[in-house]
C-alpha cells in the first residue's frame, strides 16, 4: 500500500504533463494571440490593417491568452458602441477628439426630439420636467413625464447610443460610430471556428443607405431626396386589383415622385453635410438646426481659397477617401464653420465637385444672384428652399393613443412599463410647401399635427386628458428642383401663404373661403388642417420654436397685393415690379387707363369668411 | 451554551481543519515560490500574468494550484477559527496568544486580498483602488496607512507584491510560531491536499480575468469582500468599510477579556454578524449568477 501515494502522484504529474502539451503554444510569436486562432481575417479597411493594429486595439479583450474564454473576456463586438468608444475608436492614439463630439451631438442626445415633445406636452398641470437627453434617460430608467415616456417607447430606436443588434432595419440602427462608418456587414466564411472571416468594412465614404435607416420617417427627407413618397396605408395605386408591392420598412407603402436634383446628379448626403454636422461640433445643441451648417450658398455661391495653413484635415480626408483626386494646386471651398470641402475645388476657371462616394466630377456653375428673380424687391427674405423645394411631405392629423391599461417596452431601458403608445395616421400628402417665417427667413413649413387620445388604467377614454396639438414646423424637405415656384404659386395660392386650401376673392375687401369646413365636420379641429394663419394675421397653429411663425397681416397683405397684376405681368423683369408702389400709385391716380385692375384698395384690412 | 452544542462531539473536525489548512498552506507557499520568479510588479502586470498562464510551461498549473490551495487554506483557517469560537476555546488561551492568532487570521485574508490585486486585471486594479480609498477615509492616519498597502502610479502593484510574496508570509510564520507544533503536516494530509488541489488545478479554470482596459458595468471584489462592497453602495466608506468591520474585529479580539453576560452578548453579536454577512454574500452570489 505504501506505493499507492507514489502511483497517485505520478498519475497527477502525468496528467499535468499531457495537459500542458496540449495547452500552450510557445512558438506562436504574434503580438496578439487572437491571430493564433483568427488567422485569416480581412482588413476592415486599408487604414485599419489587422496586421498593424491587431484586434485588441479596437475590440479590447485579452490579447495575451490562447484560451478562448479568457481571450474573449471583456471583448467588445462593436467598437463603435458609444459605451466603449473611449477605449476603442476614441483611444488616445486614434480618434480621441471625435468621440466626445459624437456623444454631445444631436444624433446621440436626441435633444431636438425631446425638446419638441417637452414643449408639446407641457401644460399648467404637468409642467415639463427638467429636460434630459438620451444619456440621462439611459442612466435613470424612471420616466419623469409623458414626453419622456412617449420618447422612450416610440422614438428611442434612432439614436447613436442604441446597441446595434436585432433583426430588420431597427437592428441596423445605432451602434455609435458604426452606425455610419460600417458600410458593409462582415460575414463568416465557411469555417465554423471563425478562423477565417470577412471583417465588416469601414469607410468614410458613407452611403446614403446608412443615413436612411433613420432618416426615412418623421420629416422623411431621406425618402423625398430619392423621389419616394410614403403614401397612405391603402397600397394605392393598386396593381392588378391588389395593393401595390412597393413597400418601405415597417410595411409602409410608397409612391414615386420627382427626386431632388442633387440626387439626380448622384450626390450622397455626405457631399453636402459636413463632419461638424454629422459628428457634432462638441457643443450640446438643443435642436438639429443648430448643428446643421450646410447651406445652398456653400456650393452655389462659393469662395475658393488655398488650403488653409495648418489644415491637415483636408489632406487626411482626401487620403482616407481614396477616390477623390489629390488636391495638387486647386483651391477648395470651406463651410461656414470652417470644415474643408475637400471635394469641391476650383482651378480658377472651373469649379468641380467630386462626388465623395465614387470620385466622379460634377462641373458646377455658380448661381447668378444678381439676376432679377434673385434681386426682385420684396423677396429678400426668401430662403432658397422657399422657392426651389417644389414638394413637401405633409402629414395631417396623426392619431396617437396613450393607453394606461396596457404595457409597452421602453426602448432605452428594455423594460416593459405601464403605458402603451400607438400611432395611427389621418392623411398624408406630397404637395407644395406652405410658407412661413423662421427667424428672418421665409421657409417651407409642413404640418406636424397630433391628436392624442388618453385612456386610463381601466381602459376608459379620458377626454379631459386628451389633447389636440395642431402644429407646423419647418425643415428642408430635400426636394430641390432647378426650376423654382412661379409667381402665381405664391401670390395667388392661399395654401402657400398659410391660409389653407380655398379661394381668395373680393375687391374692396379680400375674403377667403376654405375648401374644407372643419367646424361643420367632425374632424376635431376648429380650423382647416392646412391653415397656419387666418386672413387677419392670427396664427392658428403652434410651432415648437419661438423664432417660427406664420405670416402676419401686413405680410399677407403684401403677398396678396400683386396677385391681380400677375395675370398680365407675370415676369420678374416686367417694369411694373421695378417700383411696385409707383405702379400702384399710377393705377390709383387713373394714370394707367389700360389696366383692368383699376380699383386697388390696399388700405382695407383683409377678412376671412370663417 | 446552545451555540457550543451545535457540533456533535463524534466529528473530529477540530483535528482535521488545522492540519488540512497547514497542508494547503504549504502547497500554496511552494507553488507561490515558483510563480514569484516569473512575476514583476511593474509595467504591464496583466500581460505578465497572462504570459505565465499561457506561455510558460506548466505556468497555468502552478497558477491554478496556487490559487486553489491559497483559497482552501484561508477557508480552512476560517473554519478552524469558527470551530474554536463555537467551542469557546478563546477562554483557554492568553490574551497575547489570542491577539497573535487574531492578527494571523486577518493577515491570511490580507494575503488573499493582495493575491487578488496582483492579478493585474480590471477587478484587481479596482480592488486595490478601493482598499486605498478605504484606508484613506480613516481620519488622520488614512493617507499614510493606505500607501503602506497599495502604491500609486507605476508602484501600484509593488506594495501588494511586497506584502503578498515576502512580508506577509514571513509575518504569518512569525505570528504562528508558537501555535503550530510541527510545520510538516502528516503525510496523509499532505498527500490528500496535494491530490485534491492538483486535480482541482487540472480541471477547474481560473476565474476569467478582464483586461485593465475593459469597460465594465459593475466590478466585483473577492468573495469575502462582496458583502462590504454591497454595504459601500449604501453607507459612507468610513462606516461601511472601516468602522463596522473594525468594531466586529475588535469585539472578536477582546473576547478573552469578557465574561458572563458581556461575553454572551459579544459572542451573539459576532455570530449574528457572521451569519448575516454569510447570507448577504450568498445572496449576492445568487444575484450575480442570475
PDB file of C-alpha atoms in Angstrom, chain B residues 57-255:
ATOM      1  CA  UNK B  57       5.425  25.645 -19.395  1.00  0.00           C
ATOM      2  CA  UNK B  58       3.225  24.498 -16.520  1.00  0.00           C
ATOM      3  CA  UNK B  59       2.631  28.129 -15.577  1.00  0.00           C
ATOM      4  CA  UNK B  60      -1.113  27.595 -15.841  1.00  0.00           C
ATOM      5  CA  UNK B  61      -0.885  24.642 -13.461  1.00  0.00           C
ATOM      6  CA  UNK B  62       1.103  26.477 -10.831  1.00  0.00           C
ATOM      7  CA  UNK B  63      -1.213  29.499 -11.003  1.00  0.00           C
ATOM      8  CA  UNK B  64      -4.247  27.330 -10.558  1.00  0.00           C
ATOM      9  CA  UNK B  65      -2.818  25.227  -7.755  1.00  0.00           C
ATOM     10  CA  UNK B  66      -1.534  28.358  -6.006  1.00  0.00           C
ATOM     11  CA  UNK B  67      -4.954  29.949  -6.278  1.00  0.00           C
ATOM     12  CA  UNK B  68      -6.884  26.869  -5.148  1.00  0.00           C
ATOM     13  CA  UNK B  69      -4.567  25.959  -2.277  1.00  0.00           C
ATOM     14  CA  UNK B  70      -4.431  29.561  -1.069  1.00  0.00           C
ATOM     15  CA  UNK B  71      -8.200  29.878  -1.095  1.00  0.00           C
ATOM     16  CA  UNK B  72      -8.558  26.471   0.587  1.00  0.00           C
ATOM     17  CA  UNK B  73      -6.020  27.397   3.244  1.00  0.00           C
ATOM     18  CA  UNK B  74      -7.874  30.592   4.180  1.00  0.00           C
ATOM     19  CA  UNK B  75     -11.286  28.908   4.153  1.00  0.00           C
ATOM     20  CA  UNK B  76      -9.993  26.046   6.316  1.00  0.00           C
ATOM     21  CA  UNK B  77      -8.344  28.545   8.663  1.00  0.00           C
ATOM     22  CA  UNK B  78     -11.602  30.456   8.902  1.00  0.00           C
ATOM     23  CA  UNK B  79     -13.463  27.259   9.724  1.00  0.00           C
ATOM     24  CA  UNK B  80     -10.774  26.391  12.252  1.00  0.00           C
ATOM     25  CA  UNK B  81     -11.241  29.744  13.955  1.00  0.00           C
ATOM     26  CA  UNK B  82     -15.008  29.349  13.804  1.00  0.00           C
ATOM     27  CA  UNK B  83     -14.731  25.909  15.328  1.00  0.00           C
ATOM     28  CA  UNK B  84     -12.794  27.287  18.272  1.00  0.00           C
ATOM     29  CA  UNK B  85     -15.102  30.251  18.549  1.00  0.00           C
ATOM     30  CA  UNK B  86     -18.135  27.966  18.712  1.00  0.00           C
ATOM     31  CA  UNK B  87     -16.441  25.797  21.303  1.00  0.00           C
ATOM     32  CA  UNK B  88     -15.488  28.820  23.345  1.00  0.00           C
ATOM     33  CA  UNK B  89     -11.792  27.967  23.287  1.00  0.00           C
ATOM     34  CA  UNK B  90     -10.878  31.617  23.351  1.00  0.00           C
ATOM     35  CA  UNK B  91     -11.098  31.334  27.119  1.00  0.00           C
ATOM     36  CA  UNK B  92      -8.281  28.770  27.138  1.00  0.00           C
ATOM     37  CA  UNK B  93      -5.609  30.974  25.636  1.00  0.00           C
ATOM     38  CA  UNK B  94      -3.890  34.060  26.897  1.00  0.00           C
ATOM     39  CA  UNK B  95      -4.810  37.466  25.567  1.00  0.00           C
ATOM     40  CA  UNK B  96      -1.400  37.775  23.895  1.00  0.00           C
ATOM     41  CA  UNK B  97      -1.786  34.438  22.111  1.00  0.00           C
ATOM     42  CA  UNK B  98      -5.366  35.273  21.131  1.00  0.00           C
ATOM     43  CA  UNK B  99      -4.197  38.611  19.741  1.00  0.00           C
ATOM     44  CA  UNK B 100      -1.439  36.917  17.733  1.00  0.00           C
ATOM     45  CA  UNK B 101      -3.885  34.421  16.279  1.00  0.00           C
ATOM     46  CA  UNK B 102      -6.373  37.179  15.564  1.00  0.00           C
ATOM     47  CA  UNK B 103      -3.705  39.122  13.716  1.00  0.00           C
ATOM     48  CA  UNK B 104      -2.626  35.981  11.826  1.00  0.00           C
ATOM     49  CA  UNK B 105      -6.215  35.380  10.677  1.00  0.00           C
ATOM     50  CA  UNK B 106      -6.519  38.959   9.480  1.00  0.00           C
ATOM     51  CA  UNK B 107      -3.180  38.604   7.713  1.00  0.00           C
ATOM     52  CA  UNK B 108      -4.363  35.428   5.956  1.00  0.00           C
ATOM     53  CA  UNK B 109      -7.285  37.377   4.485  1.00  0.00           C
ATOM     54  CA  UNK B 110      -4.981  40.230   3.577  1.00  0.00           C
ATOM     55  CA  UNK B 111      -2.735  37.776   1.707  1.00  0.00           C
ATOM     56  CA  UNK B 112      -5.749  36.539  -0.206  1.00  0.00           C
ATOM     57  CA  UNK B 113      -6.745  40.109  -0.983  1.00  0.00           C
ATOM     58  CA  UNK B 114      -3.279  41.123  -2.199  1.00  0.00           C
ATOM     59  CA  UNK B 115      -3.208  37.993  -4.360  1.00  0.00           C
ATOM     60  CA  UNK B 116      -6.440  39.199  -5.915  1.00  0.00           C
ATOM     61  CA  UNK B 117      -4.861  42.585  -6.616  1.00  0.00           C
ATOM     62  CA  UNK B 118      -1.661  41.113  -8.057  1.00  0.00           C
ATOM     63  CA  UNK B 119      -3.547  39.506 -10.960  1.00  0.00           C
ATOM     64  CA  UNK B 120      -3.283  42.939 -12.540  1.00  0.00           C
ATOM     65  CA  UNK B 121      -6.662  42.635 -14.204  1.00  0.00           C
ATOM     66  CA  UNK B 122      -9.522  45.117 -14.093  1.00  0.00           C
ATOM     67  CA  UNK B 123     -11.004  43.730 -10.904  1.00  0.00           C
ATOM     68  CA  UNK B 124      -7.614  43.549  -9.226  1.00  0.00           C
ATOM     69  CA  UNK B 125      -6.948  47.162 -10.070  1.00  0.00           C
ATOM     70  CA  UNK B 126     -10.347  48.219  -8.793  1.00  0.00           C
ATOM     71  CA  UNK B 127      -9.961  46.178  -5.609  1.00  0.00           C
ATOM     72  CA  UNK B 128      -6.590  47.790  -4.913  1.00  0.00           C
ATOM     73  CA  UNK B 129      -8.011  51.228  -5.539  1.00  0.00           C
ATOM     74  CA  UNK B 130     -10.945  50.563  -3.238  1.00  0.00           C
ATOM     75  CA  UNK B 131      -8.628  49.404  -0.468  1.00  0.00           C
ATOM     76  CA  UNK B 132      -6.510  52.521  -0.833  1.00  0.00           C
ATOM     77  CA  UNK B 133      -9.578  54.762  -0.790  1.00  0.00           C
ATOM     78  CA  UNK B 134     -10.998  52.941   2.208  1.00  0.00           C
ATOM     79  CA  UNK B 135      -7.848  53.334   4.247  1.00  0.00           C
ATOM     80  CA  UNK B 136      -7.607  56.938   3.115  1.00  0.00           C
ATOM     81  CA  UNK B 137     -11.031  57.555   4.633  1.00  0.00           C
ATOM     82  CA  UNK B 138      -9.622  56.865   8.118  1.00  0.00           C
ATOM     83  CA  UNK B 139      -9.105  60.232   9.801  1.00  0.00           C
ATOM     84  CA  UNK B 140      -5.518  61.429  10.336  1.00  0.00           C
ATOM     85  CA  UNK B 141      -3.692  58.154   9.594  1.00  0.00           C
ATOM     86  CA  UNK B 142      -5.586  57.195   6.447  1.00  0.00           C
ATOM     87  CA  UNK B 143      -3.323  58.556   3.716  1.00  0.00           C
ATOM     88  CA  UNK B 144      -0.090  57.163   5.131  1.00  0.00           C
ATOM     89  CA  UNK B 145      -1.705  53.851   6.037  1.00  0.00           C
ATOM     90  CA  UNK B 146      -3.096  53.470   2.520  1.00  0.00           C
ATOM     91  CA  UNK B 147       0.265  53.981   0.894  1.00  0.00           C
ATOM     92  CA  UNK B 148       1.722  51.186   3.051  1.00  0.00           C
ATOM     93  CA  UNK B 149      -0.606  48.664   1.428  1.00  0.00           C
ATOM     94  CA  UNK B 150      -1.136  49.939  -2.120  1.00  0.00           C
ATOM     95  CA  UNK B 151       1.258  52.045  -4.165  1.00  0.00           C
ATOM     96  CA  UNK B 152       0.393  54.682  -6.679  1.00  0.00           C
ATOM     97  CA  UNK B 153       1.290  55.112 -10.338  1.00  0.00           C
ATOM     98  CA  UNK B 154       3.966  52.676 -11.547  1.00  0.00           C
ATOM     99  CA  UNK B 155       4.395  51.365  -7.966  1.00  0.00           C
ATOM    100  CA  UNK B 156       0.749  50.370  -7.674  1.00  0.00           C
ATOM    101  CA  UNK B 157       1.499  46.661  -7.518  1.00  0.00           C
ATOM    102  CA  UNK B 158       4.827  46.880  -5.687  1.00  0.00           C
ATOM    103  CA  UNK B 159       3.478  47.165  -2.145  1.00  0.00           C
ATOM    104  CA  UNK B 160       0.854  44.426  -2.535  1.00  0.00           C
ATOM    105  CA  UNK B 161       3.645  42.323  -4.059  1.00  0.00           C
ATOM    106  CA  UNK B 162       5.919  43.014  -1.110  1.00  0.00           C
ATOM    107  CA  UNK B 163       3.182  42.047   1.332  1.00  0.00           C
ATOM    108  CA  UNK B 164       1.916  39.031  -0.582  1.00  0.00           C
ATOM    109  CA  UNK B 165       5.219  37.444  -1.536  1.00  0.00           C
ATOM    110  CA  UNK B 166       7.576  38.359   1.247  1.00  0.00           C
ATOM    111  CA  UNK B 167       6.435  40.320   4.289  1.00  0.00           C
ATOM    112  CA  UNK B 168       3.039  38.660   4.720  1.00  0.00           C
ATOM    113  CA  UNK B 169       4.185  35.009   4.712  1.00  0.00           C
ATOM    114  CA  UNK B 170       7.146  35.844   6.952  1.00  0.00           C
ATOM    115  CA  UNK B 171       4.903  37.728   9.385  1.00  0.00           C
ATOM    116  CA  UNK B 172       2.405  34.893   9.317  1.00  0.00           C
ATOM    117  CA  UNK B 173       5.118  32.366  10.160  1.00  0.00           C
ATOM    118  CA  UNK B 174       6.329  34.589  12.977  1.00  0.00           C
ATOM    119  CA  UNK B 175       2.857  35.023  14.457  1.00  0.00           C
ATOM    120  CA  UNK B 176       2.092  31.307  14.288  1.00  0.00           C
ATOM    121  CA  UNK B 177       5.479  30.119  15.525  1.00  0.00           C
ATOM    122  CA  UNK B 178       4.115  29.074  18.920  1.00  0.00           C
ATOM    123  CA  UNK B 179       0.728  27.950  17.595  1.00  0.00           C
ATOM    124  CA  UNK B 180       1.918  25.370  15.087  1.00  0.00           C
ATOM    125  CA  UNK B 181       3.674  22.490  16.730  1.00  0.00           C
ATOM    126  CA  UNK B 182       5.064  20.907  13.600  1.00  0.00           C
ATOM    127  CA  UNK B 183       5.421  22.751  10.314  1.00  0.00           C
ATOM    128  CA  UNK B 184       5.370  19.497   8.374  1.00  0.00           C
ATOM    129  CA  UNK B 185       1.891  18.030   8.364  1.00  0.00           C
ATOM    130  CA  UNK B 186       1.309  14.305   8.382  1.00  0.00           C
ATOM    131  CA  UNK B 187       1.903  12.555   5.066  1.00  0.00           C
ATOM    132  CA  UNK B 188      -1.706  11.559   4.559  1.00  0.00           C
ATOM    133  CA  UNK B 189      -2.908  15.153   4.943  1.00  0.00           C
ATOM    134  CA  UNK B 190      -0.216  16.350   2.587  1.00  0.00           C
ATOM    135  CA  UNK B 191      -0.983  13.674   0.028  1.00  0.00           C
ATOM    136  CA  UNK B 192      -4.728  14.238   0.061  1.00  0.00           C
ATOM    137  CA  UNK B 193      -4.272  18.022  -0.117  1.00  0.00           C
ATOM    138  CA  UNK B 194      -1.825  17.679  -2.983  1.00  0.00           C
ATOM    139  CA  UNK B 195      -4.061  15.313  -4.932  1.00  0.00           C
ATOM    140  CA  UNK B 196      -7.204  17.375  -4.393  1.00  0.00           C
ATOM    141  CA  UNK B 197      -5.537  20.672  -5.235  1.00  0.00           C
ATOM    142  CA  UNK B 198      -3.726  19.062  -8.180  1.00  0.00           C
ATOM    143  CA  UNK B 199      -6.911  17.580  -9.596  1.00  0.00           C
ATOM    144  CA  UNK B 200      -8.696  20.869  -8.997  1.00  0.00           C
ATOM    145  CA  UNK B 201      -5.930  22.683 -10.875  1.00  0.00           C
ATOM    146  CA  UNK B 202      -6.285  20.252 -13.755  1.00  0.00           C
ATOM    147  CA  UNK B 203      -9.988  20.678 -14.175  1.00  0.00           C
ATOM    148  CA  UNK B 204     -11.081  23.973 -12.601  1.00  0.00           C
ATOM    149  CA  UNK B 205     -10.167  27.011 -14.700  1.00  0.00           C
ATOM    150  CA  UNK B 206      -9.089  30.244 -13.094  1.00  0.00           C
ATOM    151  CA  UNK B 207     -11.800  32.874 -12.831  1.00  0.00           C
ATOM    152  CA  UNK B 208     -11.951  34.942 -16.014  1.00  0.00           C
ATOM    153  CA  UNK B 209      -9.715  37.971 -15.883  1.00  0.00           C
ATOM    154  CA  UNK B 210     -10.826  41.175 -17.542  1.00  0.00           C
ATOM    155  CA  UNK B 211      -8.026  43.224 -19.086  1.00  0.00           C
ATOM    156  CA  UNK B 212      -7.398  46.565 -17.358  1.00  0.00           C
ATOM    157  CA  UNK B 213      -8.761  48.412 -20.420  1.00  0.00           C
ATOM    158  CA  UNK B 214     -12.056  46.531 -20.336  1.00  0.00           C
ATOM    159  CA  UNK B 215     -15.213  48.571 -19.853  1.00  0.00           C
ATOM    160  CA  UNK B 216     -17.355  47.035 -17.154  1.00  0.00           C
ATOM    161  CA  UNK B 217     -20.768  47.987 -15.903  1.00  0.00           C
ATOM    162  CA  UNK B 218     -20.028  46.579 -12.461  1.00  0.00           C
ATOM    163  CA  UNK B 219     -16.903  45.018 -10.976  1.00  0.00           C
ATOM    164  CA  UNK B 220     -16.837  42.509  -8.146  1.00  0.00           C
ATOM    165  CA  UNK B 221     -14.275  42.052  -5.399  1.00  0.00           C
ATOM    166  CA  UNK B 222     -13.065  38.744  -3.953  1.00  0.00           C
ATOM    167  CA  UNK B 223     -15.729  36.568  -2.335  1.00  0.00           C
ATOM    168  CA  UNK B 224     -15.017  37.686   1.216  1.00  0.00           C
ATOM    169  CA  UNK B 225     -15.234  41.325   0.128  1.00  0.00           C
ATOM    170  CA  UNK B 226     -18.594  41.117  -1.649  1.00  0.00           C
ATOM    171  CA  UNK B 227     -20.619  41.977   1.444  1.00  0.00           C
ATOM    172  CA  UNK B 228     -18.522  45.030   2.239  1.00  0.00           C
ATOM    173  CA  UNK B 229     -18.747  46.065  -1.408  1.00  0.00           C
ATOM    174  CA  UNK B 230     -22.524  45.949  -1.172  1.00  0.00           C
ATOM    175  CA  UNK B 231     -22.536  47.889   2.097  1.00  0.00           C
ATOM    176  CA  UNK B 232     -20.314  50.522   0.487  1.00  0.00           C
ATOM    177  CA  UNK B 233     -23.072  51.196  -2.034  1.00  0.00           C
ATOM    178  CA  UNK B 234     -25.457  52.192   0.725  1.00  0.00           C
ATOM    179  CA  UNK B 235     -23.314  53.660   3.500  1.00  0.00           C
ATOM    180  CA  UNK B 236     -20.369  56.078   3.743  1.00  0.00           C
ATOM    181  CA  UNK B 237     -16.990  54.366   3.140  1.00  0.00           C
ATOM    182  CA  UNK B 238     -15.684  55.125   6.620  1.00  0.00           C
ATOM    183  CA  UNK B 239     -18.666  53.442   8.271  1.00  0.00           C
ATOM    184  CA  UNK B 240     -19.200  50.531   5.889  1.00  0.00           C
ATOM    185  CA  UNK B 241     -15.577  49.758   5.106  1.00  0.00           C
ATOM    186  CA  UNK B 242     -13.699  50.687   8.261  1.00  0.00           C
ATOM    187  CA  UNK B 243     -15.830  51.272  11.353  1.00  0.00           C
ATOM    188  CA  UNK B 244     -18.241  48.332  11.055  1.00  0.00           C
ATOM    189  CA  UNK B 245     -15.668  45.617  10.244  1.00  0.00           C
ATOM    190  CA  UNK B 246     -13.239  47.264  12.666  1.00  0.00           C
ATOM    191  CA  UNK B 247     -15.712  47.145  15.561  1.00  0.00           C
ATOM    192  CA  UNK B 248     -16.520  43.483  14.898  1.00  0.00           C
ATOM    193  CA  UNK B 249     -12.799  42.654  14.715  1.00  0.00           C
ATOM    194  CA  UNK B 250     -12.200  44.466  17.999  1.00  0.00           C
ATOM    195  CA  UNK B 251     -15.074  42.612  19.676  1.00  0.00           C
ATOM    196  CA  UNK B 252     -13.532  39.356  18.445  1.00  0.00           C
ATOM    197  CA  UNK B 253     -10.129  40.434  19.710  1.00  0.00           C
ATOM    198  CA  UNK B 254     -11.465  41.355  23.110  1.00  0.00           C
ATOM    199  CA  UNK B 255     -13.313  38.064  23.698  1.00  0.00           C
TER     200      UNK B 255
END
